[in-house]
Amino acid sequence: MFTIDHAFSGFSVDDLDAARRFYQDTLGLDVEVLEGSGFLQLTLGSGGRVLVYGKLNHEPASFTVLNFPVDDIDAAVDDLTARGVDTKIYDDAEFPTDSRGIMREMGPAIAWFRDPAGNVLAVLEG
């Protein structure tokens, strides 16, 4: 029978080791290698889980696959920058952002960044 009790999201990467290092070491998420499956499981602070899987012909998602709500966007961008993460990934004609990559108009303040596979992630204030 179909149930919604244990639903989860997932996305692909081209290199599971690079993804594990980024999500675990750079971002500080709890990452479990699901032995023998070719999958990683990210456990979010909320308790939610995200499946990350390797894909031979991976193409980076052009949309945001994972959002991290923050209280202070400027502090979050400073922290990401200190961790070696670039938050200025879009041309200003596409998304008008300041020199730090923060878009402060058209909704909550948000800064996008990419994982090693090129997937788009974001921190957003609110």
Short mmCIF file of N, CA, C and O in Angstrom, two decimals:
data_model
loop_
_atom_site.label_atom_id
_atom_site.label_comp_id
_atom_site.label_asym_id
_atom_site.label_seq_id
_atom_site.Cartn_x
_atom_site.Cartn_y
_atom_site.Cartn_z
N MET A 1 0.84 -1.17 0.00
CA MET A 1 0.00 0.00 0.00
C MET A 1 0.89 1.24 0.00
O MET A 1 1.91 1.28 0.67
N PHE A 2 0.50 2.26 -0.75
CA PHE A 2 1.22 3.54 -0.80
C PHE A 2 1.06 4.28 0.53
O PHE A 2 -0.05 4.40 1.04
N THR A 3 2.21 4.73 1.10
CA THR A 3 2.16 5.56 2.30
C THR A 3 3.15 6.71 2.14
O THR A 3 4.10 6.62 1.36
N ILE A 4 2.93 7.75 2.91
CA ILE A 4 3.82 8.92 2.86
C ILE A 4 4.72 9.00 4.08
O ILE A 4 5.50 9.93 4.23
N ASP A 5 4.67 8.00 4.93
CA ASP A 5 5.35 8.04 6.22
C ASP A 5 6.85 8.24 6.14
O ASP A 5 7.42 8.94 6.97
N HIS A 6 7.51 7.66 5.20
CA HIS A 6 8.97 7.71 5.17
C HIS A 6 9.51 8.27 3.85
O HIS A 6 10.58 7.87 3.39
N ALA A 7 8.78 9.20 3.27
CA ALA A 7 9.19 9.81 2.00
C ALA A 7 10.51 10.57 2.17
O ALA A 7 10.81 11.09 3.24
N PHE A 8 11.29 10.61 1.11
CA PHE A 8 12.54 11.37 1.12
C PHE A 8 12.84 11.82 -0.30
O PHE A 8 12.29 11.32 -1.26
N SER A 9 13.73 12.77 -0.41
CA SER A 9 14.13 13.30 -1.70
C SER A 9 15.52 12.78 -2.04
O SER A 9 16.23 12.25 -1.18
N GLY A 10 15.92 12.97 -3.29
CA GLY A 10 17.25 12.56 -3.69
C GLY A 10 17.71 13.30 -4.92
O GLY A 10 16.92 13.91 -5.63
N PHE A 11 19.01 13.25 -5.16
CA PHE A 11 19.59 13.84 -6.36
C PHE A 11 20.89 13.13 -6.68
O PHE A 11 21.46 12.44 -5.84
N SER A 12 21.35 13.30 -7.92
CA SER A 12 22.54 12.59 -8.37
C SER A 12 23.79 13.47 -8.31
O SER A 12 23.71 14.70 -8.28
N VAL A 13 24.94 12.79 -8.29
CA VAL A 13 26.25 13.41 -8.37
C VAL A 13 27.12 12.55 -9.28
O VAL A 13 26.78 11.41 -9.57
N ASP A 14 28.23 13.11 -9.70
CA ASP A 14 29.13 12.34 -10.57
C ASP A 14 30.27 11.67 -9.80
O ASP A 14 30.96 10.81 -10.34
N ASP A 15 30.46 12.04 -8.53
CA ASP A 15 31.56 11.50 -7.73
C ASP A 15 31.10 11.40 -6.28
O ASP A 15 31.02 12.42 -5.57
N LEU A 16 30.82 10.18 -5.82
CA LEU A 16 30.30 9.99 -4.46
C LEU A 16 31.32 10.38 -3.39
O LEU A 16 30.95 10.93 -2.35
N ASP A 17 32.60 10.12 -3.62
CA ASP A 17 33.61 10.48 -2.63
C ASP A 17 33.71 12.00 -2.47
O ASP A 17 33.79 12.51 -1.36
N ALA A 18 33.70 12.72 -3.60
CA ALA A 18 33.75 14.18 -3.53
C ALA A 18 32.49 14.73 -2.85
O ALA A 18 32.57 15.67 -2.05
N ALA A 19 31.34 14.12 -3.14
CA ALA A 19 30.09 14.55 -2.50
C ALA A 19 30.15 14.29 -1.00
O ALA A 19 29.76 15.15 -0.20
N ARG A 20 30.64 13.13 -0.60
CA ARG A 20 30.74 12.81 0.83
C ARG A 20 31.63 13.82 1.54
O ARG A 20 31.26 14.37 2.58
N ARG A 21 32.79 14.10 0.97
CA ARG A 21 33.69 15.07 1.59
C ARG A 21 33.05 16.45 1.69
O ARG A 21 33.15 17.12 2.72
N PHE A 22 32.37 16.90 0.64
CA PHE A 22 31.75 18.22 0.64
C PHE A 22 30.63 18.32 1.67
O PHE A 22 30.61 19.23 2.50
N TYR A 23 29.69 17.39 1.62
CA TYR A 23 28.54 17.46 2.52
C TYR A 23 28.93 17.20 3.97
O TYR A 23 28.38 17.82 4.88
N GLN A 24 29.89 16.32 4.19
CA GLN A 24 30.30 16.00 5.55
C GLN A 24 31.35 16.98 6.07
O GLN A 24 31.15 17.59 7.13
N ASP A 25 32.45 17.13 5.35
CA ASP A 25 33.57 17.92 5.85
C ASP A 25 33.38 19.42 5.65
O ASP A 25 33.70 20.20 6.55
N THR A 26 32.88 19.83 4.49
CA THR A 26 32.73 21.25 4.23
C THR A 26 31.47 21.82 4.86
O THR A 26 31.53 22.85 5.54
N LEU A 27 30.32 21.15 4.66
CA LEU A 27 29.07 21.69 5.19
C LEU A 27 28.73 21.19 6.59
O LEU A 27 27.92 21.79 7.28
N GLY A 28 29.32 20.08 7.02
CA GLY A 28 29.09 19.59 8.37
C GLY A 28 27.84 18.75 8.55
O GLY A 28 27.37 18.57 9.68
N LEU A 29 27.29 18.21 7.48
CA LEU A 29 26.11 17.35 7.58
C LEU A 29 26.51 15.96 8.03
O LEU A 29 27.64 15.52 7.83
N ASP A 30 25.56 15.25 8.61
CA ASP A 30 25.73 13.85 8.96
C ASP A 30 25.55 13.06 7.66
O ASP A 30 24.47 13.09 7.07
N VAL A 31 26.61 12.39 7.22
CA VAL A 31 26.58 11.64 5.97
C VAL A 31 26.86 10.18 6.26
O VAL A 31 27.87 9.85 6.87
N GLU A 32 25.98 9.33 5.80
CA GLU A 32 26.16 7.89 5.96
C GLU A 32 26.37 7.28 4.58
O GLU A 32 25.60 7.53 3.65
N VAL A 33 27.43 6.49 4.45
CA VAL A 33 27.67 5.74 3.22
C VAL A 33 26.86 4.45 3.34
O VAL A 33 27.09 3.66 4.25
N LEU A 34 25.92 4.26 2.44
CA LEU A 34 25.10 3.06 2.47
C LEU A 34 25.86 1.97 1.72
O LEU A 34 25.85 1.90 0.50
N GLU A 35 26.59 1.17 2.47
CA GLU A 35 27.51 0.18 1.93
C GLU A 35 26.87 -0.71 0.87
O GLU A 35 25.76 -1.20 1.04
N GLY A 36 27.60 -0.88 -0.21
CA GLY A 36 27.18 -1.77 -1.28
C GLY A 36 26.07 -1.25 -2.16
O GLY A 36 25.65 -1.92 -3.09
N SER A 37 25.59 -0.04 -1.88
CA SER A 37 24.45 0.45 -2.65
C SER A 37 24.83 1.55 -3.64
O SER A 37 24.06 1.84 -4.55
N GLY A 38 25.98 2.18 -3.44
CA GLY A 38 26.33 3.31 -4.29
C GLY A 38 25.57 4.57 -3.90
O GLY A 38 25.43 5.48 -4.71
N PHE A 39 25.08 4.63 -2.67
CA PHE A 39 24.30 5.77 -2.20
C PHE A 39 24.95 6.39 -0.96
O PHE A 39 25.60 5.71 -0.18
N LEU A 40 24.68 7.67 -0.79
CA LEU A 40 24.96 8.37 0.46
C LEU A 40 23.62 8.81 1.02
O LEU A 40 22.69 9.11 0.27
N GLN A 41 23.53 8.87 2.33
CA GLN A 41 22.34 9.40 2.97
C GLN A 41 22.75 10.61 3.80
O GLN A 41 23.59 10.50 4.69
N LEU A 42 22.17 11.77 3.47
CA LEU A 42 22.39 12.98 4.25
C LEU A 42 21.27 13.06 5.28
O LEU A 42 20.10 12.92 4.93
N THR A 43 21.62 13.29 6.53
CA THR A 43 20.62 13.51 7.56
C THR A 43 20.67 14.99 7.92
O THR A 43 21.71 15.50 8.34
N LEU A 44 19.56 15.66 7.75
CA LEU A 44 19.46 17.09 7.99
C LEU A 44 19.17 17.35 9.47
O LEU A 44 18.71 16.45 10.18
N GLY A 45 19.42 18.56 9.91
CA GLY A 45 19.17 18.92 11.29
C GLY A 45 17.74 18.70 11.72
O GLY A 45 17.45 18.43 12.88
N SER A 46 16.81 18.79 10.78
CA SER A 46 15.39 18.58 11.06
C SER A 46 15.04 17.11 11.22
O SER A 46 13.93 16.77 11.60
N GLY A 47 16.00 16.24 10.89
CA GLY A 47 15.74 14.80 10.92
C GLY A 47 15.40 14.24 9.55
O GLY A 47 15.38 13.03 9.37
N GLY A 48 15.12 15.11 8.60
CA GLY A 48 14.85 14.66 7.24
C GLY A 48 16.09 14.03 6.62
O GLY A 48 17.21 14.28 7.05
N ARG A 49 15.85 13.20 5.63
CA ARG A 49 16.95 12.52 4.96
C ARG A 49 16.88 12.78 3.46
O ARG A 49 15.81 12.91 2.90
N VAL A 50 18.06 12.83 2.87
CA VAL A 50 18.18 13.03 1.42
C VAL A 50 19.12 11.96 0.90
O VAL A 50 20.20 11.73 1.45
N LEU A 51 18.71 11.30 -0.18
CA LEU A 51 19.52 10.28 -0.82
C LEU A 51 20.36 10.93 -1.91
O LEU A 51 19.84 11.66 -2.75
N VAL A 52 21.65 10.64 -1.90
CA VAL A 52 22.55 11.12 -2.94
C VAL A 52 23.12 9.89 -3.62
O VAL A 52 23.63 8.98 -2.96
N TYR A 53 23.00 9.85 -4.94
CA TYR A 53 23.42 8.65 -5.67
C TYR A 53 24.32 9.04 -6.83
O TYR A 53 24.19 10.10 -7.43
N GLY A 54 25.25 8.15 -7.13
CA GLY A 54 26.14 8.36 -8.26
C GLY A 54 25.44 8.02 -9.56
O GLY A 54 24.65 7.08 -9.61
N LYS A 55 25.74 8.83 -10.57
CA LYS A 55 25.13 8.60 -11.88
C LYS A 55 26.20 8.83 -12.94
O LYS A 55 26.83 9.89 -12.96
N LEU A 56 26.40 7.86 -13.81
CA LEU A 56 27.46 7.96 -14.81
C LEU A 56 27.31 9.18 -15.71
O LEU A 56 28.28 9.87 -15.98
N ASN A 57 26.13 9.43 -16.20
CA ASN A 57 25.90 10.56 -17.10
C ASN A 57 25.25 11.73 -16.35
O ASN A 57 24.38 12.40 -16.88
N HIS A 58 25.71 11.97 -15.13
CA HIS A 58 25.16 13.03 -14.29
C HIS A 58 25.20 14.38 -15.00
O HIS A 58 26.19 14.73 -15.62
N GLU A 59 24.10 15.09 -14.92
CA GLU A 59 24.04 16.48 -15.35
C GLU A 59 23.57 17.28 -14.15
O GLU A 59 22.56 16.94 -13.54
N PRO A 60 24.32 18.33 -13.77
CA PRO A 60 23.95 19.10 -12.59
C PRO A 60 22.53 19.65 -12.68
O PRO A 60 22.08 20.06 -13.74
N ALA A 61 21.85 19.64 -11.54
CA ALA A 61 20.51 20.23 -11.48
C ALA A 61 20.64 21.73 -11.69
O ALA A 61 21.48 22.39 -11.09
N SER A 62 19.80 22.28 -12.53
CA SER A 62 19.82 23.72 -12.79
C SER A 62 18.91 24.47 -11.83
O SER A 62 18.75 25.67 -11.93
N PHE A 63 18.32 23.75 -10.91
CA PHE A 63 17.42 24.31 -9.91
C PHE A 63 18.00 23.97 -8.53
O PHE A 63 18.88 23.12 -8.41
N THR A 64 17.51 24.61 -7.51
CA THR A 64 18.01 24.38 -6.15
C THR A 64 17.50 23.03 -5.63
O THR A 64 16.30 22.81 -5.54
N VAL A 65 18.44 22.15 -5.28
CA VAL A 65 18.06 20.83 -4.80
C VAL A 65 18.01 20.75 -3.28
O VAL A 65 17.41 19.82 -2.73
N LEU A 66 18.64 21.71 -2.59
CA LEU A 66 18.67 21.67 -1.13
C LEU A 66 18.81 23.09 -0.61
O LEU A 66 19.71 23.83 -1.04
N ASN A 67 17.91 23.49 0.28
CA ASN A 67 17.91 24.83 0.87
C ASN A 67 18.24 24.75 2.36
O ASN A 67 17.75 23.87 3.06
N PHE A 68 19.05 25.70 2.82
CA PHE A 68 19.41 25.79 4.22
C PHE A 68 18.91 27.12 4.76
O PHE A 68 19.51 28.17 4.49
N PRO A 69 17.81 27.13 5.53
CA PRO A 69 17.33 28.37 6.13
C PRO A 69 18.33 28.85 7.20
O PRO A 69 18.86 28.05 7.96
N VAL A 70 18.57 30.16 7.21
CA VAL A 70 19.49 30.76 8.19
C VAL A 70 18.86 32.02 8.78
O VAL A 70 18.01 32.65 8.15
N ASP A 71 19.30 32.38 9.96
CA ASP A 71 18.82 33.60 10.60
C ASP A 71 19.50 34.84 10.04
O ASP A 71 18.91 35.91 10.01
N ASP A 72 20.77 34.70 9.65
CA ASP A 72 21.57 35.84 9.21
C ASP A 72 22.31 35.45 7.93
O ASP A 72 23.31 34.72 7.97
N ILE A 73 21.82 35.92 6.79
CA ILE A 73 22.40 35.55 5.49
C ILE A 73 23.85 36.00 5.36
O ILE A 73 24.68 35.28 4.83
N ASP A 74 24.16 37.19 5.90
CA ASP A 74 25.53 37.69 5.79
C ASP A 74 26.51 36.81 6.56
O ASP A 74 27.58 36.48 6.06
N ALA A 75 26.13 36.41 7.77
CA ALA A 75 26.98 35.53 8.57
C ALA A 75 27.11 34.16 7.90
O ALA A 75 28.20 33.57 7.89
N ALA A 76 26.03 33.66 7.31
CA ALA A 76 26.07 32.36 6.64
C ALA A 76 27.01 32.40 5.43
O ALA A 76 27.80 31.49 5.21
N VAL A 77 26.93 33.47 4.65
CA VAL A 77 27.82 33.61 3.48
C VAL A 77 29.26 33.75 3.93
O VAL A 77 30.17 33.16 3.33
N ASP A 78 29.50 34.52 5.00
CA ASP A 78 30.86 34.62 5.53
C ASP A 78 31.40 33.26 5.93
O ASP A 78 32.55 32.92 5.64
N ASP A 79 30.56 32.46 6.59
CA ASP A 79 30.96 31.13 7.03
C ASP A 79 31.24 30.23 5.83
O ASP A 79 32.26 29.52 5.79
N LEU A 80 30.35 30.24 4.85
CA LEU A 80 30.58 29.42 3.65
C LEU A 80 31.85 29.84 2.92
O LEU A 80 32.63 28.99 2.48
N THR A 81 32.07 31.13 2.80
CA THR A 81 33.28 31.63 2.14
C THR A 81 34.52 31.15 2.88
O THR A 81 35.50 30.72 2.25
N ALA A 82 34.50 31.20 4.21
CA ALA A 82 35.62 30.72 5.01
C ALA A 82 35.87 29.23 4.80
O ALA A 82 37.00 28.76 4.95
N ARG A 83 34.83 28.50 4.43
CA ARG A 83 34.95 27.05 4.17
C ARG A 83 35.35 26.76 2.72
O ARG A 83 35.41 25.62 2.30
N GLY A 84 35.56 27.82 1.93
CA GLY A 84 35.99 27.65 0.55
C GLY A 84 34.86 27.53 -0.45
O GLY A 84 35.07 27.11 -1.59
N VAL A 85 33.64 27.90 -0.05
CA VAL A 85 32.47 27.79 -0.92
C VAL A 85 32.22 29.14 -1.59
O VAL A 85 32.17 30.17 -0.93
N ASP A 86 32.04 29.12 -2.91
CA ASP A 86 31.76 30.32 -3.69
C ASP A 86 30.25 30.52 -3.80
O ASP A 86 29.55 29.64 -4.29
N THR A 87 29.77 31.67 -3.35
CA THR A 87 28.33 31.95 -3.41
C THR A 87 27.97 32.92 -4.53
O THR A 87 26.81 33.28 -4.67
N LYS A 88 28.93 33.32 -5.32
CA LYS A 88 28.64 34.20 -6.48
C LYS A 88 28.68 33.31 -7.71
O LYS A 88 29.68 33.21 -8.42
N ILE A 89 27.56 32.62 -8.00
CA ILE A 89 27.57 31.64 -9.09
C ILE A 89 26.75 32.08 -10.29
O ILE A 89 26.81 31.46 -11.33
N TYR A 90 25.95 33.13 -10.13
CA TYR A 90 25.09 33.57 -11.23
C TYR A 90 25.52 34.93 -11.74
O TYR A 90 25.96 35.78 -10.98
N ASP A 91 25.36 35.13 -13.04
CA ASP A 91 25.57 36.42 -13.67
C ASP A 91 24.45 37.35 -13.19
O ASP A 91 23.30 36.93 -13.05
N ASP A 92 24.79 38.61 -12.95
CA ASP A 92 23.80 39.55 -12.44
C ASP A 92 22.63 39.77 -13.38
O ASP A 92 21.55 40.16 -12.95
N ALA A 93 22.80 39.52 -14.66
CA ALA A 93 21.69 39.65 -15.60
C ALA A 93 20.66 38.54 -15.36
O ALA A 93 19.47 38.72 -15.60
N GLU A 94 21.15 37.39 -14.88
CA GLU A 94 20.25 36.26 -14.61
C GLU A 94 19.56 36.42 -13.25
O GLU A 94 18.35 36.30 -13.14
N PHE A 95 20.35 36.67 -12.23
CA PHE A 95 19.86 36.93 -10.88
C PHE A 95 20.68 38.06 -10.29
O PHE A 95 21.88 37.89 -10.07
N PRO A 96 20.06 39.22 -10.03
CA PRO A 96 20.82 40.35 -9.50
C PRO A 96 21.27 40.10 -8.06
O PRO A 96 20.46 40.06 -7.14
N THR A 97 22.57 39.85 -7.89
CA THR A 97 23.13 39.60 -6.57
C THR A 97 24.23 40.61 -6.30
O THR A 97 24.82 41.18 -7.23
N ASP A 98 24.54 40.81 -5.03
CA ASP A 98 25.63 41.72 -4.68
C ASP A 98 26.96 41.01 -4.90
O ASP A 98 27.00 39.87 -5.38
N SER A 99 28.05 41.66 -4.55
CA SER A 99 29.39 41.11 -4.81
C SER A 99 29.64 39.80 -4.06
O SER A 99 30.52 39.04 -4.43
N ARG A 100 28.84 39.53 -3.04
CA ARG A 100 28.99 38.30 -2.25
C ARG A 100 28.06 37.20 -2.73
O ARG A 100 28.06 36.10 -2.19
N GLY A 101 27.24 37.49 -3.75
CA GLY A 101 26.34 36.48 -4.28
C GLY A 101 24.99 36.44 -3.59
O GLY A 101 24.26 35.47 -3.74
N ILE A 102 24.64 37.48 -2.86
CA ILE A 102 23.37 37.50 -2.14
C ILE A 102 22.34 38.31 -2.93
O ILE A 102 22.59 39.46 -3.29
N MET A 103 21.20 37.69 -3.22
CA MET A 103 20.09 38.39 -3.85
C MET A 103 19.17 38.85 -2.72
O MET A 103 18.68 38.05 -1.93
N ARG A 104 18.98 40.15 -2.65
CA ARG A 104 18.21 40.71 -1.54
C ARG A 104 16.85 41.24 -1.97
O ARG A 104 16.12 41.79 -1.17
N GLU A 105 16.51 41.07 -3.22
CA GLU A 105 15.22 41.52 -3.73
C GLU A 105 14.44 40.30 -4.21
O GLU A 105 15.00 39.23 -4.38
N MET A 106 13.17 40.47 -4.46
CA MET A 106 12.33 39.39 -4.99
C MET A 106 12.21 38.22 -4.01
O MET A 106 12.47 37.07 -4.35
N GLY A 107 11.85 38.50 -2.77
CA GLY A 107 11.67 37.44 -1.79
C GLY A 107 12.72 37.51 -0.71
O GLY A 107 13.38 38.53 -0.53
N PRO A 108 12.92 36.39 0.01
CA PRO A 108 13.91 36.41 1.09
C PRO A 108 15.32 36.55 0.54
O PRO A 108 15.58 36.15 -0.61
N ALA A 109 16.21 37.11 1.33
CA ALA A 109 17.62 37.17 0.94
C ALA A 109 18.11 35.74 0.76
O ALA A 109 17.87 34.87 1.60
N ILE A 110 18.80 35.51 -0.35
CA ILE A 110 19.22 34.15 -0.69
C ILE A 110 20.57 34.20 -1.39
O ILE A 110 20.87 35.14 -2.13
N ALA A 111 21.39 33.20 -1.13
CA ALA A 111 22.67 33.04 -1.82
C ALA A 111 22.79 31.59 -2.26
O ALA A 111 22.55 30.67 -1.47
N TRP A 112 23.11 31.41 -3.51
CA TRP A 112 23.23 30.07 -4.06
C TRP A 112 24.69 29.65 -4.12
O TRP A 112 25.59 30.48 -4.24
N PHE A 113 24.91 28.35 -4.09
CA PHE A 113 26.26 27.80 -4.26
C PHE A 113 26.11 26.41 -4.86
O PHE A 113 25.01 25.90 -5.01
N ARG A 114 27.22 25.82 -5.26
CA ARG A 114 27.19 24.52 -5.93
C ARG A 114 27.97 23.47 -5.15
O ARG A 114 28.94 23.79 -4.48
N ASP A 115 27.51 22.24 -5.25
CA ASP A 115 28.29 21.13 -4.70
C ASP A 115 29.33 20.73 -5.75
O ASP A 115 29.35 21.28 -6.86
N PRO A 116 30.24 19.80 -5.44
CA PRO A 116 31.27 19.43 -6.41
C PRO A 116 30.73 18.89 -7.73
O PRO A 116 31.40 18.95 -8.75
N ALA A 117 29.50 18.38 -7.74
CA ALA A 117 28.89 17.84 -8.96
C ALA A 117 28.16 18.95 -9.76
O ALA A 117 27.61 18.67 -10.81
N GLY A 118 28.15 20.16 -9.23
CA GLY A 118 27.51 21.28 -9.93
C GLY A 118 26.06 21.51 -9.56
O GLY A 118 25.42 22.41 -10.09
N ASN A 119 25.51 20.70 -8.66
CA ASN A 119 24.13 20.89 -8.22
C ASN A 119 24.01 22.20 -7.43
O ASN A 119 24.92 22.56 -6.69
N VAL A 120 22.88 22.86 -7.55
CA VAL A 120 22.65 24.15 -6.89
C VAL A 120 22.06 23.93 -5.50
O VAL A 120 21.08 23.20 -5.34
N LEU A 121 22.66 24.59 -4.52
CA LEU A 121 22.20 24.61 -3.13
C LEU A 121 22.00 26.07 -2.75
O LEU A 121 22.47 26.96 -3.46
N ALA A 122 21.35 26.34 -1.64
CA ALA A 122 21.14 27.73 -1.24
C ALA A 122 21.05 27.89 0.26
O ALA A 122 20.63 26.97 0.97
N VAL A 123 21.46 29.07 0.72
CA VAL A 123 21.12 29.53 2.07
C VAL A 123 20.14 30.67 1.88
O VAL A 123 20.29 31.48 0.96
N LEU A 124 19.08 30.67 2.68
CA LEU A 124 18.11 31.75 2.59
C LEU A 124 17.71 32.21 3.97
O LEU A 124 17.59 31.41 4.89
N GLU A 125 17.56 33.52 4.08
CA GLU A 125 17.25 34.12 5.36
C GLU A 125 15.76 34.05 5.65
O GLU A 125 14.95 34.33 4.78
N GLY A 126 15.46 33.69 6.88
CA GLY A 126 14.06 33.71 7.25
C GLY A 126 13.61 32.57 8.08
O GLY A 126 14.16 31.59 8.32
#
